[in-house]
Coordinates of C-alpha atoms in Angstrom, one line a residue:
Chain A
M1 CA 0.0 0.0 0.0
T2 CA 1.3 3.4 -0.9
D3 CA 1.0 6.0 1.8
K4 CA -0.6 8.9 0.1
T5 CA -2.7 11.8 1.0
M6 CA -5.9 11.3 -0.9
S7 CA -7.8 14.4 -2.2
K8 CA -11.4 14.2 -2.4
N9 CA -11.4 16.3 -5.6
D10 CA -10.9 13.5 -8.0
W11 CA -12.9 11.3 -10.4
T12 CA -14.9 9.9 -7.5
D13 CA -16.5 13.3 -7.2
K14 CA -17.8 12.8 -10.7
L15 CA -18.8 9.3 -9.8
R16 CA -20.9 10.7 -6.9
D17 CA -22.5 13.3 -9.2
R18 CA -23.2 10.7 -11.9
L19 CA -25.2 8.6 -9.4
A20 CA -26.7 11.4 -7.4
D21 CA -30.2 11.3 -8.9
Y22 CA -30.0 7.8 -10.3
E23 CA -33.1 5.6 -9.7
E24 CA -33.5 1.9 -10.1
P25 CA -36.8 0.3 -10.9
V26 CA -38.8 -1.3 -7.9
G27 CA -41.0 -4.3 -8.2
D28 CA -44.8 -3.8 -7.6
D29 CA -45.0 -6.3 -4.8
L30 CA -42.5 -4.4 -2.7
W31 CA -45.1 -2.0 -1.4
L32 CA -47.4 -4.8 -0.6
R33 CA -44.7 -6.5 1.3
I34 CA -44.1 -3.4 3.3
E35 CA -47.8 -3.0 4.0
Q36 CA -48.1 -6.6 5.1
E37 CA -45.2 -6.3 7.4
Q38 CA -46.3 -3.1 9.0
A39 CA -49.7 -4.6 9.5
V40 CA -48.2 -7.6 11.2
R41 CA -46.0 -5.4 13.5
S42 CA -48.8 -3.0 14.1
G43 CA -51.2 -5.9 15.0
K44 CA -48.7 -7.0 17.6
R45 CA -48.8 -3.7 19.4
R46 CA -52.6 -3.4 19.4
I47 CA -53.2 -6.9 20.9
L48 CA -55.3 -7.0 24.0
P49 CA -54.4 -9.3 26.8
M50 CA -56.4 -12.5 26.8
W51 CA -58.1 -11.9 30.0
Q52 CA -59.4 -8.6 28.5
R53 CA -60.8 -10.3 25.4
I54 CA -62.5 -13.0 27.5
S55 CA -63.9 -10.3 29.8
M56 CA -65.2 -8.4 26.9
A57 CA -66.9 -11.4 25.5
A58 CA -68.3 -12.5 28.9
A59 CA -69.6 -8.9 29.4
V60 CA -71.4 -8.9 26.0
A61 CA -73.0 -12.2 26.8
A62 CA -74.1 -11.1 30.3
I63 CA -75.6 -7.9 29.1
A64 CA -77.5 -9.7 26.3
V65 CA -78.9 -12.4 28.5
G66 CA -79.5 -10.0 31.4
G67 CA -81.2 -7.5 29.1
A68 CA -83.4 -10.2 27.7
Y69 CA -84.4 -11.5 31.2
V70 CA -85.3 -8.0 32.4
Y71 CA -87.3 -7.3 29.3
L72 CA -89.1 -10.7 29.3
A73 CA -89.6 -11.0 33.1
P74 CA -92.9 -12.7 33.9
P75 CA -95.7 -10.4 35.3
S76 CA -96.6 -10.2 39.1
A77 CA -99.1 -12.5 40.8
T78 CA -101.8 -10.0 40.2
T79 CA -103.6 -10.7 36.9
R80 CA -106.1 -8.7 35.0
V81 CA -109.4 -10.1 34.3
E82 CA -111.3 -8.8 31.3
T83 CA -114.9 -9.3 30.9
K84 CA -116.0 -9.3 27.3
R85 CA -119.4 -10.6 27.3
L86 CA -121.9 -12.2 29.7
A87 CA -123.5 -15.5 29.2
T88 CA -126.5 -16.9 30.8
T89 CA -125.7 -20.5 31.8
S90 CA -125.6 -21.6 35.3
H91 CA -123.4 -24.0 37.3
P92 CA -123.5 -25.6 40.7
Q93 CA -120.2 -24.0 41.7
S94 CA -121.3 -20.5 41.1
R95 CA -121.2 -19.5 44.8
L96 CA -117.5 -20.7 45.0
L97 CA -116.8 -18.8 42.0
Q98 CA -118.4 -15.6 43.2
S99 CA -116.4 -15.6 46.4
L100 CA -113.2 -16.3 44.5
A101 CA -114.0 -13.7 42.0
A102 CA -114.6 -11.2 44.7
R103 CA -111.2 -11.9 46.1
S104 CA -109.8 -11.5 42.6
L105 CA -111.4 -8.0 42.3
S106 CA -109.5 -6.9 45.5
Q107 CA -106.3 -7.5 43.7
L108 CA -107.2 -5.4 40.8
S109 CA -106.2 -2.1 42.3
S110 CA -104.2 -0.7 39.4
S111 CA -105.4 -2.7 36.5
P112 CA -107.5 -0.8 33.9
Q113 CA -111.0 -2.4 33.4
E114 CA -112.4 -2.6 30.1
S115 CA -116.0 -3.5 29.6
K116 CA -118.1 -3.8 26.6
S117 CA -121.7 -4.9 26.0
P118 CA -122.7 -6.5 22.8
Q119 CA -124.9 -3.4 22.3
G120 CA -122.1 -1.0 22.6
S121 CA -122.4 2.7 23.7
K122 CA -123.7 2.4 27.3
S123 CA -120.8 0.2 28.4
S124 CA -118.4 3.1 28.0
R125 CA -119.9 5.0 30.9
K126 CA -119.8 2.1 33.3
T127 CA -118.3 3.0 36.7
K128 CA -115.9 0.7 38.5
T129 CA -118.7 -0.4 40.8
M130 CA -120.8 -1.5 37.9
Q131 CA -117.8 -3.3 36.5
E132 CA -117.3 -5.1 39.7
T133 CA -121.0 -6.1 39.6
D134 CA -120.5 -7.4 36.1
L135 CA -117.5 -9.4 37.1
L136 CA -119.4 -11.0 40.0
A137 CA -122.2 -11.9 37.5
S138 CA -119.8 -13.3 35.1
A139 CA -118.2 -15.4 37.7
E140 CA -121.6 -16.9 38.6
Y141 CA -122.4 -17.8 35.1
A142 CA -118.9 -18.5 33.6
A143 CA -118.1 -22.0 32.3
P144 CA -116.2 -23.9 35.1
Q145 CA -113.2 -24.6 33.0
L146 CA -112.6 -20.9 32.2
A147 CA -113.3 -19.8 35.8
M148 CA -110.9 -22.3 37.2
A149 CA -108.1 -21.2 34.9
S150 CA -108.8 -17.6 35.9
I151 CA -109.0 -18.3 39.6
E152 CA -105.8 -20.4 39.6
A153 CA -103.9 -17.6 38.0
A154 CA -105.3 -15.0 40.4
E155 CA -104.8 -17.1 43.4
G156 CA -101.4 -18.4 42.4
C157 CA -102.0 -21.7 44.1
P158 CA -103.0 -25.1 42.6
L159 CA -106.6 -26.3 42.6
P160 CA -107.7 -29.8 43.1
T161 CA -106.5 -32.2 40.5
T162 CA -109.7 -32.4 38.4
A163 CA -110.0 -28.6 38.4
R164 CA -106.3 -28.3 37.5
A165 CA -106.7 -30.7 34.8
A166 CA -109.6 -28.8 33.3
A167 CA -107.7 -25.6 33.8
G168 CA -104.7 -27.1 32.2
K169 CA -106.8 -27.9 29.2
V170 CA -107.9 -24.3 29.0
R171 CA -104.3 -23.2 29.2
E172 CA -103.4 -25.6 26.4
E173 CA -106.3 -24.2 24.4
E174 CA -105.0 -20.8 25.0
D175 CA -101.6 -21.6 24.0
K176 CA -102.8 -22.9 20.7
R177 CA -104.3 -19.6 19.9
S178 CA -102.4 -16.7 18.3
A179 CA -101.4 -13.4 20.1
C180 CA -104.8 -11.9 20.1
N181 CA -106.3 -11.4 23.5
I182 CA -109.9 -12.2 22.8
S183 CA -111.1 -15.7 22.1
T184 CA -114.4 -17.4 22.2
Y185 CA -115.2 -20.7 24.0
K186 CA -117.8 -23.1 23.2
N187 CA -120.0 -24.1 26.1
D188 CA -121.9 -27.3 26.1
G189 CA -125.1 -26.7 24.4
N190 CA -125.4 -23.1 25.4
G191 CA -124.0 -21.2 22.6
E192 CA -120.9 -19.1 22.6
L193 CA -119.5 -17.9 25.8
A194 CA -117.3 -14.9 26.1
L195 CA -114.0 -15.9 27.7
C196 CA -113.4 -14.4 31.2
R197 CA -109.7 -14.7 30.5
N198 CA -106.5 -13.6 32.2
S199 CA -104.4 -11.5 29.8
R200 CA -101.0 -12.6 30.6
R201 CA -97.8 -13.3 28.8
P202 CA -96.5 -16.9 28.5
A203 CA -93.9 -17.9 31.2
T204 CA -90.3 -17.2 30.1
A205 CA -88.5 -20.4 29.1
W206 CA -84.7 -20.7 29.2
S207 CA -82.4 -23.2 27.6
I208 CA -78.8 -23.9 28.0
N209 CA -77.0 -25.9 25.3
L210 CA -73.6 -27.3 25.1
Y211 CA -72.2 -28.2 21.6
G212 CA -69.4 -29.1 19.4
E213 CA -69.1 -28.0 15.8
N214 CA -66.9 -28.9 12.9
G215 CA -66.7 -28.0 9.2
G216 CA -68.2 -30.5 7.0
M217 CA -66.5 -29.8 3.7
G218 CA -63.2 -31.4 4.3
N219 CA -59.8 -29.6 4.5
H220 CA -58.7 -26.9 2.0
S221 CA -55.4 -27.2 0.3
S222 CA -53.7 -25.1 -2.4
A223 CA -50.4 -24.7 -4.0
S224 CA -48.7 -21.7 -5.6
Q225 CA -45.5 -21.1 -7.6
T226 CA -44.7 -17.6 -6.7
A227 CA -41.2 -16.3 -6.8
I228 CA -39.0 -17.1 -3.9
L229 CA -38.1 -14.2 -1.8
L230 CA -35.5 -15.9 0.3
G231 CA -32.4 -14.1 1.0
S232 CA -29.2 -15.9 0.4
G233 CA -28.0 -15.2 3.9
E234 CA -26.1 -17.7 6.1
G235 CA -25.4 -18.4 9.7
I236 CA -28.9 -18.0 11.1
S237 CA -28.6 -18.8 14.7
S238 CA -31.4 -17.1 16.6
A239 CA -35.2 -17.7 16.8
E240 CA -36.0 -14.3 15.6
A241 CA -33.7 -14.7 12.5
L242 CA -35.2 -18.1 11.9
G243 CA -38.7 -16.6 12.1
T244 CA -37.6 -13.9 9.6
Y245 CA -36.1 -16.6 7.5
C246 CA -39.2 -18.7 7.4
A247 CA -41.4 -15.7 6.9
K248 CA -39.5 -14.7 3.8
R249 CA -39.8 -18.1 2.1
T250 CA -42.7 -18.4 -0.2
R251 CA -45.4 -20.7 1.0
E252 CA -45.9 -23.1 -1.9
E253 CA -48.4 -25.4 -0.4
K254 CA -51.2 -24.5 2.1
H255 CA -53.2 -26.9 4.0
H256 CA -56.1 -25.6 6.2
S257 CA -58.1 -27.9 8.4
Q258 CA -61.7 -27.3 9.1
P259 CA -62.1 -25.3 12.3
V260 CA -63.4 -27.1 15.4
S261 CA -65.6 -25.3 17.9
L262 CA -66.9 -25.9 21.5
G263 CA -69.7 -23.7 22.7
L264 CA -72.0 -22.9 25.7
Q265 CA -75.1 -21.0 24.8
V266 CA -78.0 -19.6 26.8
G267 CA -81.4 -19.2 25.0
V268 CA -84.5 -17.2 26.0
A269 CA -87.9 -18.0 24.5
I270 CA -89.5 -14.8 23.4
S271 CA -92.5 -16.6 22.2
P272 CA -93.5 -20.3 22.0
R273 CA -91.7 -20.7 18.8
L274 CA -89.1 -18.1 18.9
T275 CA -85.8 -18.2 20.9
V276 CA -82.9 -15.8 21.1
S277 CA -79.6 -17.1 22.3
T278 CA -76.0 -16.0 23.0
G279 CA -73.0 -17.4 24.8
L280 CA -69.3 -18.2 24.4
V281 CA -67.6 -20.4 21.9
Y282 CA -64.0 -21.6 21.5
T283 CA -62.7 -22.3 18.0
R284 CA -59.4 -23.8 16.9
A285 CA -58.2 -23.4 13.4
F286 CA -55.0 -25.3 12.2
S287 CA -53.0 -24.6 9.1
E288 CA -49.8 -26.1 7.6
F289 CA -47.6 -24.4 5.1
T290 CA -44.9 -26.2 3.2
S291 CA -42.3 -24.6 0.9
T292 CA -39.6 -26.1 -1.0
L293 CA -36.5 -24.6 -2.4
G294 CA -34.4 -26.8 -4.5
N295 CA -33.7 -29.8 -2.2
A296 CA -34.6 -28.1 1.0
S297 CA -38.1 -27.8 2.4
S298 CA -39.6 -25.8 5.2
S299 CA -42.8 -26.7 7.2
T300 CA -44.7 -24.1 9.2
T301 CA -47.7 -25.1 11.3
Q302 CA -50.1 -22.4 12.7
T303 CA -52.7 -23.0 15.3
L304 CA -55.2 -20.1 15.8
H305 CA -57.2 -20.1 19.1
Y306 CA -60.3 -18.0 19.1
V307 CA -63.0 -17.0 21.8
G308 CA -66.2 -15.9 20.2
V309 CA -69.6 -14.5 21.2
P310 CA -72.4 -15.8 19.0
L311 CA -75.9 -14.2 18.8
G312 CA -78.7 -16.1 17.3
I313 CA -82.3 -16.6 16.8
G314 CA -84.2 -19.9 16.4
V315 CA -87.6 -20.6 15.0
Q316 CA -89.4 -23.9 15.8
V317 CA -90.9 -25.3 12.6
W318 CA -92.4 -28.7 13.4
R319 CA -93.0 -30.7 16.5
A320 CA -94.3 -34.2 16.9
G321 CA -93.9 -35.9 20.2
K322 CA -90.3 -35.8 21.3
W323 CA -89.0 -34.8 17.8
H324 CA -89.0 -31.2 16.6
T325 CA -87.2 -29.3 14.0
Y326 CA -86.2 -25.7 13.8
L327 CA -84.4 -23.0 11.7
A328 CA -81.6 -20.9 13.2
T329 CA -79.7 -18.0 12.0
G330 CA -77.5 -15.4 13.6
G331 CA -73.9 -13.9 13.8
E332 CA -70.7 -14.3 15.7
V333 CA -67.6 -12.4 16.4
D334 CA -64.4 -14.4 17.3
F335 CA -61.3 -13.0 18.9
N336 CA -58.0 -14.6 18.2
V337 CA -56.5 -15.0 21.7
K338 CA -53.4 -17.0 20.7
N339 CA -51.5 -17.7 17.5
H340 CA -49.1 -20.7 18.0
T341 CA -46.9 -20.9 15.0
K342 CA -43.9 -23.3 14.5
C343 CA -41.4 -23.1 11.6
D344 CA -39.4 -26.4 11.2
G345 CA -40.2 -27.3 14.8
S346 CA -39.3 -24.0 16.5
D347 CA -41.7 -21.5 17.9
I348 CA -41.7 -18.2 16.2
D349 CA -43.2 -15.0 17.2
A350 CA -46.3 -14.5 15.0
S351 CA -49.0 -11.9 15.2
R352 CA -52.6 -12.6 16.0
D353 CA -55.5 -12.4 13.7
K354 CA -58.0 -9.4 13.7
P355 CA -61.6 -10.1 15.1
Q356 CA -63.4 -12.5 12.7
W357 CA -67.1 -11.8 12.0
S358 CA -69.3 -14.3 10.5
V359 CA -73.0 -15.1 9.9
H360 CA -74.7 -18.4 9.8
A361 CA -77.9 -20.2 9.0
A362 CA -78.8 -23.8 9.9
A363 CA -81.6 -26.3 10.2
G364 CA -81.9 -28.3 13.4
L365 CA -83.4 -31.7 14.5
Q366 CA -83.8 -32.3 18.2
Y367 CA -84.9 -35.3 20.1
D368 CA -86.0 -34.8 23.7
V369 CA -84.5 -37.7 25.7
A370 CA -86.2 -36.4 28.8
P371 CA -88.9 -33.7 29.3
Q372 CA -86.2 -31.0 29.8
V373 CA -83.2 -32.4 28.0
G374 CA -82.8 -32.9 24.2
V375 CA -80.0 -33.7 21.9
Y376 CA -79.7 -32.1 18.5
L377 CA -78.1 -32.1 15.3
E378 CA -77.8 -28.9 13.3
P379 CA -76.2 -28.9 9.9
G380 CA -75.7 -25.4 8.5
A381 CA -73.5 -22.9 6.6
K382 CA -71.4 -20.1 7.9
Y383 CA -70.0 -17.2 5.9
Y384 CA -66.8 -15.5 7.2
F385 CA -66.3 -11.8 6.4
D386 CA -62.8 -10.7 5.3
N387 CA -61.3 -9.0 8.3
G388 CA -58.4 -7.4 6.4
S389 CA -55.7 -9.1 8.3
Y390 CA -52.8 -10.8 6.7
V391 CA -52.9 -14.0 8.9
E392 CA -53.6 -16.8 6.5
N393 CA -56.3 -19.2 7.6
I394 CA -59.2 -21.2 6.5
F395 CA -61.6 -18.2 7.0
K396 CA -59.9 -16.3 4.2
E397 CA -59.4 -19.4 2.0
Q398 CA -62.9 -20.6 2.2
K399 CA -65.2 -17.8 3.3
L400 CA -68.4 -20.0 2.9
N401 CA -68.1 -23.0 5.2
F402 CA -70.6 -25.8 5.7
N403 CA -70.6 -27.3 9.2
V404 CA -72.4 -29.6 11.5
Q405 CA -73.2 -28.8 15.2
L406 CA -73.9 -31.6 17.6
G407 CA -75.2 -30.8 21.1
A408 CA -77.4 -31.2 24.1
R409 CA -80.0 -28.7 25.2
W410 CA -81.4 -28.3 28.6
N411 CA -84.7 -26.5 28.8
V412 CA -85.2 -24.5 32.1
G413 CA -88.4 -23.0 33.2
R414 CA -90.8 -25.2 31.2
Chain B
M1 CA -45.8 17.7 -6.7
E2 CA -46.1 18.5 -3.1
S3 CA -43.1 19.6 -1.1
E4 CA -41.4 17.5 1.5
K5 CA -42.9 19.8 4.2
E6 CA -46.4 19.3 2.9
L7 CA -45.9 15.6 2.6
L8 CA -44.5 15.5 6.2
E9 CA -47.5 17.5 7.5
S10 CA -49.9 15.1 5.8
I11 CA -48.1 12.1 7.3
K12 CA -48.0 13.6 10.8
S13 CA -51.7 14.4 10.5
G14 CA -52.5 10.7 10.1
D15 CA -53.0 10.5 6.4
R16 CA -52.0 6.9 5.5
Q17 CA -52.1 7.7 1.8
A18 CA -49.2 10.1 2.4
L19 CA -47.1 7.2 3.6
Q20 CA -47.6 5.6 0.2
R21 CA -46.7 8.9 -1.5
L22 CA -43.5 9.0 0.5
Y23 CA -42.7 5.6 -0.6
S24 CA -43.6 6.2 -4.3
R25 CA -41.4 9.3 -4.2
Y26 CA -38.2 7.7 -2.8
A27 CA -38.5 3.9 -3.5
R28 CA -36.5 4.0 -6.8
R29 CA -33.7 6.2 -5.4
A30 CA -33.6 4.0 -2.4
M31 CA -33.3 0.9 -4.6
A32 CA -30.3 2.5 -6.3
V33 CA -28.6 3.1 -3.0
G34 CA -29.5 -0.3 -1.8
L35 CA -28.2 -2.0 -4.9
R36 CA -24.8 -0.2 -4.4
Y37 CA -24.4 -1.9 -1.0
V38 CA -26.3 -5.2 -1.7
P39 CA -26.1 -6.0 -5.4
Q40 CA -28.5 -8.9 -5.5
R41 CA -31.9 -7.5 -6.1
D42 CA -33.8 -10.0 -3.9
E43 CA -31.6 -9.0 -1.0
A44 CA -32.0 -5.3 -1.9
N45 CA -35.8 -5.8 -1.7
D46 CA -35.4 -7.1 1.8
V47 CA -33.3 -4.1 2.7
L48 CA -35.7 -1.6 1.3
Q49 CA -38.6 -3.5 3.0
E50 CA -36.9 -3.1 6.4
S51 CA -35.8 0.4 5.6
F52 CA -39.3 1.8 4.9
I53 CA -40.9 0.1 7.8
K54 CA -38.3 1.9 10.0
V55 CA -38.9 5.2 8.1
F56 CA -42.7 4.9 8.8
A57 CA -42.1 3.9 12.4
S58 CA -39.9 6.9 13.2
I59 CA -41.1 9.6 10.9
A60 CA -43.2 11.2 13.6
S61 CA -39.9 12.2 15.3
F62 CA -38.2 13.4 12.1
Q63 CA -37.0 17.0 12.2
Y64 CA -37.6 18.8 8.9
R65 CA -34.5 20.9 8.0
G66 CA -35.4 22.1 4.5
E67 CA -36.3 20.6 1.1
G68 CA -34.2 17.6 0.6
S69 CA -33.7 16.7 4.2
L70 CA -36.3 14.1 4.2
R71 CA -34.8 12.4 1.2
G72 CA -31.4 12.4 2.8
W73 CA -32.8 10.9 6.0
V74 CA -34.5 8.1 4.1
L75 CA -31.4 7.2 2.0
R76 CA -29.2 7.2 5.2
I77 CA -31.7 4.8 6.8
V78 CA -31.4 2.5 3.6
A79 CA -27.6 2.7 3.8
N80 CA -27.6 1.8 7.5
E81 CA -30.0 -1.0 6.9
A82 CA -27.9 -2.4 4.1
I83 CA -24.9 -2.4 6.4
S84 CA -26.8 -4.2 9.1
Y85 CA -27.9 -6.6 6.6
L86 CA -24.4 -7.4 5.5
R87 CA -23.3 -7.6 9.2
Q88 CA -26.0 -10.2 10.0
R89 CA -25.0 -12.4 7.2
S90 CA -21.3 -12.1 8.1
R91 CA -20.3 -10.9 4.8
F92 CA -17.9 -8.2 5.8
A93 CA -14.3 -9.2 4.8
F94 CA -11.8 -6.4 5.4
V95 CA -8.9 -8.4 4.3
D96 CA -5.8 -7.3 2.6
A97 CA -5.2 -10.8 1.1
M98 CA -6.3 -9.6 -2.3
P99 CA -3.5 -8.7 -4.6
D100 CA -2.8 -5.0 -4.5
V101 CA -4.2 -3.3 -7.6
P102 CA -1.7 -1.0 -9.2
D103 CA -2.5 2.5 -9.6
E104 CA -3.1 3.2 -13.3
P105 CA -2.5 6.7 -14.9
G106 CA -5.4 8.8 -15.8
D107 CA -8.8 9.0 -14.3
P108 CA -11.5 6.7 -15.6
D109 CA -14.1 8.4 -17.8
V110 CA -17.0 8.1 -15.5
E111 CA -19.3 10.2 -17.5
E112 CA -19.2 7.8 -20.4
I113 CA -20.6 5.0 -18.3
P114 CA -24.4 4.6 -17.9
P115 CA -25.5 4.9 -14.2
S116 CA -26.9 1.4 -14.2
V117 CA -23.4 0.0 -15.3
L118 CA -21.6 2.1 -12.7
T119 CA -24.0 0.6 -10.0
R120 CA -23.4 -2.8 -11.4
L121 CA -19.6 -2.3 -11.3
I122 CA -19.7 -1.1 -7.8
G123 CA -21.7 -4.1 -6.9
E124 CA -19.0 -6.4 -8.2
L125 CA -16.5 -5.1 -5.7
P126 CA -15.8 -7.3 -2.6
D127 CA -18.0 -6.5 0.3
G128 CA -15.5 -4.7 2.4
Y129 CA -14.2 -2.5 -0.5
R130 CA -17.7 -1.8 -1.5
V131 CA -19.0 -0.6 1.9
V132 CA -16.2 1.6 2.5
L133 CA -16.2 3.1 -0.9
N134 CA -20.0 3.8 -0.6
L135 CA -19.6 5.4 2.8
Y136 CA -16.5 7.6 1.8
V137 CA -17.8 8.6 -1.7
F138 CA -21.5 8.7 -1.3
G139 CA -21.9 9.0 2.3
Q140 CA -19.0 11.6 2.5
K141 CA -17.8 10.3 5.7
S142 CA -14.3 10.5 7.0
H143 CA -12.2 7.3 7.5
K144 CA -12.4 8.0 11.2
Q145 CA -16.2 8.0 11.1
I146 CA -16.2 4.9 8.9
A147 CA -13.8 3.1 11.2
E148 CA -16.1 3.9 14.2
E149 CA -19.2 2.8 12.3
L150 CA -17.7 -0.5 11.0
D151 CA -15.6 -1.2 14.0
I152 CA -12.3 -1.3 12.1
K153 CA -9.2 0.6 12.3
E154 CA -9.0 3.9 10.5
A155 CA -6.0 2.7 8.5
T156 CA -8.0 -0.3 7.5
S157 CA -10.7 2.0 6.2
A158 CA -8.2 4.0 4.2
S159 CA -6.6 0.9 2.8
Q160 CA -9.9 -0.6 1.8
Y161 CA -11.0 2.7 0.2
L162 CA -7.8 3.0 -1.9
R163 CA -8.0 -0.6 -3.2
A164 CA -11.7 -0.1 -3.9
K165 CA -11.0 3.0 -5.9
R166 CA -8.3 1.5 -7.9
L167 CA -10.3 -1.7 -8.6
L168 CA -13.3 0.2 -9.7
A169 CA -11.2 2.5 -11.9
R170 CA -9.9 -0.7 -13.7
K171 CA -13.3 -2.1 -14.0
I172 CA -14.5 1.2 -15.6
K173 CA -11.6 1.3 -18.0
D174 CA -12.1 -2.4 -18.9
Y175 CA -15.7 -1.8 -19.6
L176 CA -14.9 1.2 -21.8
N177 CA -12.3 -0.9 -23.7
D178 CA -14.7 -3.7 -24.2
R179 CA -17.4 -1.3 -25.4
Q180 CA -15.0 0.3 -27.8
N181 CA -13.9 -3.1 -29.2
D182 CA -17.5 -4.1 -29.6
E183 CA -18.2 -0.9 -31.5
Q184 CA -15.2 -1.4 -33.8
E185 CA -16.3 -4.8 -34.6

């Protein structure tokens, strides 16, 4: 080497000037790669702790169920009795009915009284005293079955068996009818009899069901021949470098297993045929990626764990004995609480997926093995919305997913 | 075209499209710088990816110092990232085992060489030569600063630069001779 004082004023200045504004073309995929990597790193920073996610899901479920309970809470013991029309039949139990009707009247302190006569206009000016008189008269002449049903509801205590059976028949008849409050009731041989009927809502029925669910369309696989982005570096020794190494390799083959779910739901019957339900569900989605570069291959496995909150509505369609069918639809949001990814057997730091929204529709068949317990099979379809994340999984590859749900349902309050 | 100051204001106000405008404005220039350090395009892509992620992550704290300061900052990040890339892959070799290149008379006619060829010729230099040449010529750093940055002796930096300069000069002259011969044929 020659010791020399080098001047900066030489041809290298021209070299610098020559390349000062020089630009090289850039591939179209580079921006996409930058966006993806940025999203991955941004996703890591925004991740909520698992306990917060579970707490959020539980809070939503509790609010939904609690709100439904408050809204659909059964009425108090005091019932309203509406007199629609008087009949003229008599019955041996009329005195008992009169006394019980009088007791019923004493409980009607705040309930409005409506009274109509078949003739119309005069009934609108009836005072409360006159309405009470009408009620006593109707109790005297009401058909025994109807009176029993009314009395039992007013008293809140069971009547003797025969009377209860008759009242039960009335209740069953009432349940068969639609939502209108007025109904007529045939009396034996004495023409139509207006119903002295309690206007009340049906008792709230709850159900709890535990189920398992799996996709029914088999696994999803795909292969691609995109350009290899692997750097030609050497000496990778740390897990982080390994992760970077694996992330940069093109995934040539992808294999997504169908997701498996376990759920616990609580349902509230808002009408005899309609049920609203919510709860918590755990879902596991497994994927495997294999890439080959020359004679070398790399295998990456990814297990995504989700905790979700479903919200659904079910409509009973048909019932015969212990069998009944129903239609169900609803939505669900699943939070990815853990992403366990391994590359060639080593754990790597991988970002979690964004919340996954889905909607579903299904038809169910249930068999009641006991009066309050049934087992059901519910094949259906689920559609997963694109959540915009770059975590590859079955929900992105196969947005429309057919599944089968198998579970047990316990009916409370029937 | 919006000024760097306007672009920065858009970015700092949360305009995500402004980040893409920043990328679009400087990506090709950054690639030219990256290829001078890391001549293989796949590797240069990796360097640029990491560089722009770092640019986006730290742009909120960037202090604007006039038109051109943003570009200079972005290109410095690219150069630093390229050096880190080479370090991680243990590709630095500051050895004097290579035969000394004799100093040839006359300066090479750089202006006759297309920029793309110049970039390629710089890329053909050994790693150590190439890094020092880039830092000295294009980064305009002193040998002392280069030595501190690369954790080498100042004399080694000077030596590497001298060898790089001579070797590059020969490559340029060889290229011109080959081109002249091709034209004559």
